Amino acid sequence: MLAEPHFKRCPGIWKMLMAAVCVALLSSLQAQDLPGQVSIILLGATGDLARKYLWQGLFHLYLEEVGKGHHFRFHGTALTSTEQGQEVIAKVLESLSCPRDMAPGHCAELKAQFQQLSEYRQLKTPKDYLALSKDIEAQVEHEGLREIGRIFYLSVPPFAYVDIARNINSSCRPGPGAWLRVVLEKPFGHDLHSAQQLAAELGSFFREEEMYRVDHYLGKQVVAQILPFRDQNRAALDGLWNRHHVERVEVVMKETLDAEGRTSFYEEYGVIRDVLQNHLTEVLTLVAMELPVNISSPEAVLQHKLQAFPVLRGLQRHSAVLGQYQAYSGQVRRELQKPDSFHSLTPTFAGILVHIDNLRWEGVPFILMSGKVLDERVSYVRILFKNQAFCVQSEKHWVAAQSRCLPRQIIFHIGHGELGSPAVLVSRNLFRPALPSAGWKEVEGRPGLRLFGLPLSDYYAYSPVREQDAYSQLISHIFHCRKDSFVTTENLLASWAFWTPLLDSLAHEVPRLYPGGAENGQLLDFELSGGHLSFSQPLPEQLVPGPDSAPLPSDFQVLRAKYRESPLISAWPEELIARLAGDIEAAAVRAVRRFGEFHLALSGGSSPVALFQQLATGHYSFPWAHTHLWLVDERCVPLWDPESNFQGLQTHLLQHVRVPHYNVHPMPVHRRQRLCAEEDQGTQAYAEEISALVTNSSFDLVLLGMGADGHTASLFPQSPTGLDGEQLVVLTTSPSSPHRRMSLSLPLINRARKVAVLVMGRMKREIAMLVSRVGHEPKKWPISGVLPDSGQLVWYMDYDAFLG
Ligand code: BG6
């Protein structure tokens, strides 16, 4: 019978059981005495994954659990005909192996039992599902058992999920008192939208606690050891696991294989979707998340893991370098019957720079890297610590365990590489780690072997006593309800929300071609500078004939012209933002030099986000300590509301730079717990603050945008408020929600020394054309009223807005 603690760890199942007890107390009490059976239904049982790993994992589960009184039945299913399927399965079952330390006779006996308990059947139609369910019920009854649960393992392509889910839900759920677990294999969507769609569909058939989404990296022994290691070594790590001590973190998965034979999948996904969005992100969160007090609580682990996502800084195009092995396009042409002229843009290599904006990790680069056809196969996480020591004695006197001058690092060596096995390595000059002695042993010395710049002997090195493949581990965790080894819906969507904007922005990026293997030389080496990643070597022309592609932004110069009689700067978005950020910094430096301070008024909305990010990451000489930040306009929502302009400024700029708090001036839209109430006199208060701090109420720089209806700041067409008169700050009404706004008035804007208007995107094309022709008509197009009294007006428009 299944042990009680097993149920306790699965509250959903516990509740179901309780319900069953209420409905039929007597019969249930009698049934409780019967031995329990779990049925495992493997869909796609003849496929690659099943043949390579899943059957072996099921056998492993059987070996682990059979002595504990559980009864099992294994149903391999697929669309394949019964005869053919039986043949395949018979071969697979024959090839199963036992752990090395098991006596051959015992192994043969258990294998024979397992073979007897396993069957193959075709599972295609709703009728087949119903028949399967009935057969399980009949068999359980016939053998005098009690059904305690069913596991459906879907090793099938994702397009089949929904149909299968529907069939399981309608015809194959176990009866009351028994649980259901449905195991799903990636891909779980292609981007945030598709992942949401799939999650919603699956959610209509199964409860969250019934779903087990597999990320096989979570089953790798070393990955599964990251949290226990952090937990057991809290005393040593508490002071070290933070930005003060960690130089950088590398999460790496290098492969030697290519994508041949699976280009139809790979062409759709590419390296970021295939392994970074899932495997490497999972590993990253295990390193970066806050450690729960109780790491054996799956709920606590999952919750802490989820909390790691909102603090990941949004990725930009320059957070990534991309590559593609040279033979890839040819393989795609052959396998997908593409014409000779076809060149794929799918990356097979990516390096990504991730920053985490919290107090623990601020400023520490996390580098994620993976690629096909590289020089070696290896996966690891490397935590490299800062080294501030200066050693007086010469190197020959350094002793590994004592010298503070040797590199200090912890490596979770997930697998392969020169070491050839999973291991946890800790530099001897850090601390002697504690690992569970039951499962881990010290790695034997290998003279001559150097890892990450040090001889193996310079590390405390531990590897698993018994190596186990990830799927065996995960199948055991499914059985034991260890939900923290799986990807929840919330986690999945948080990860896609993090990656999707980058994937969108890279959609047309041309990856650097690389020859593959050792020949790659230094071609793919990349480096970090100014918060960006770039390849270390310039592109060697002869190697990269380059797919015929659209012109790149760098093919164009920044264009200078006039727009409405004022200077216009036009470029591709990235150059434009870089140029504007540079101009703002130059204005700030000038103002601080002359007046000791710089007053900058910023608009909200989406266009300035990239500018804020650029200022936050690439402008270290910006005189933030002497800069005052003002808001051009604000929505009448609390300042913490995601719709608030101040919140956007906070997220994308303020939290990354060192502006003194007293220099930040949010608009007072939320006073006395009311939003923009006239009687609270927020507009007067802001005007007084400006008059008191800004000489002549003349901002050094005002950044504006232009709406598709010609509005600017929160001054809207057909609304007279704020277009003229004495008032410096006004309340206005926007045609779109939230309707109530606070805004600087046009006369105040026009007092500025410089006004920059940033206009980006195709959606602005029409209004940009229209406004280029109209005169001074602020009532119809408030933007046309922007004309600084004595300051300068400069238009910054990207090519999409300017040229269409
Ligand atoms: C899979 C990817 O999820 O992981 C493959 O789809 C990749 O492209 C594989 O090769 C790598 O896994 P492992 O266990 O060999 O590191």
Short mmCIF file of C-alpha atoms in Angstrom, two decimals, residues 563-566 704-713 715-719 722-724 746-747 749-750 755 757 759 767-789 793 795 797:
data_model
loop_
_atom_site.label_atom_id
_atom_site.label_comp_id
_atom_site.label_asym_id
_atom_site.label_seq_id
_atom_site.Cartn_x
_atom_site.Cartn_y
_atom_site.Cartn_z
CA TYR A 563 11.63 68.67 -40.06
CA ARG A 564 9.24 71.52 -39.40
CA GLU A 565 12.16 73.90 -39.79
CA SER A 566 14.04 72.25 -36.94
CA LEU A 704 8.57 64.41 -25.72
CA GLY A 705 6.88 61.85 -27.91
CA MET A 706 4.26 62.27 -30.61
CA GLY A 707 1.01 60.29 -30.55
CA ALA A 708 -0.61 58.96 -33.70
CA ASP A 709 -3.31 61.62 -33.18
CA GLY A 710 -0.75 64.40 -32.87
CA HIS A 711 -0.82 64.62 -29.08
CA THR A 712 2.30 65.27 -27.09
CA ALA A 713 2.93 65.03 -23.35
CA LEU A 715 -1.98 67.42 -24.24
CA PHE A 716 -4.64 66.07 -26.55
CA PRO A 717 -6.28 67.39 -29.72
CA GLN A 718 -9.58 69.22 -29.33
CA SER A 719 -8.89 69.88 -25.66
CA GLY A 722 -2.61 73.35 -21.19
CA LEU A 723 -2.10 74.71 -24.67
CA ASP A 724 -1.69 78.29 -23.56
CA LEU A 746 2.82 73.77 -23.64
CA PRO A 747 4.04 77.17 -22.35
CA ILE A 749 7.56 72.93 -22.25
CA ASN A 750 8.43 75.79 -24.56
CA VAL A 755 13.21 69.90 -26.46
CA VAL A 757 10.88 64.76 -29.72
CA VAL A 759 9.15 59.37 -32.79
CA ILE A 767 1.07 61.54 -38.43
CA ALA A 768 4.73 62.29 -39.10
CA MET A 769 3.85 63.07 -42.70
CA LEU A 770 0.83 65.12 -41.75
CA VAL A 771 2.61 67.15 -39.07
CA SER A 772 5.45 67.88 -41.47
CA ARG A 773 2.95 69.91 -43.53
CA VAL A 774 0.80 71.68 -40.94
CA GLY A 775 1.48 75.07 -39.41
CA HIS A 776 1.07 76.14 -35.78
CA GLU A 777 -2.25 74.48 -34.87
CA PRO A 778 -1.89 73.11 -31.33
CA LYS A 779 -5.66 72.70 -30.90
CA LYS A 780 -5.73 70.16 -33.71
CA TRP A 781 -2.23 68.78 -33.25
CA PRO A 782 -0.74 69.77 -29.90
CA ILE A 783 2.69 68.66 -31.12
CA SER A 784 2.63 71.51 -33.63
CA GLY A 785 2.63 73.92 -30.68
CA VAL A 786 6.04 72.74 -29.52
CA LEU A 787 8.35 75.59 -30.37
CA PRO A 788 10.77 76.56 -27.62
CA ASP A 789 10.77 80.33 -26.89
CA LEU A 793 13.97 71.78 -30.80
CA TRP A 795 13.36 65.74 -33.83
CA MET A 797 12.74 59.89 -35.85
#
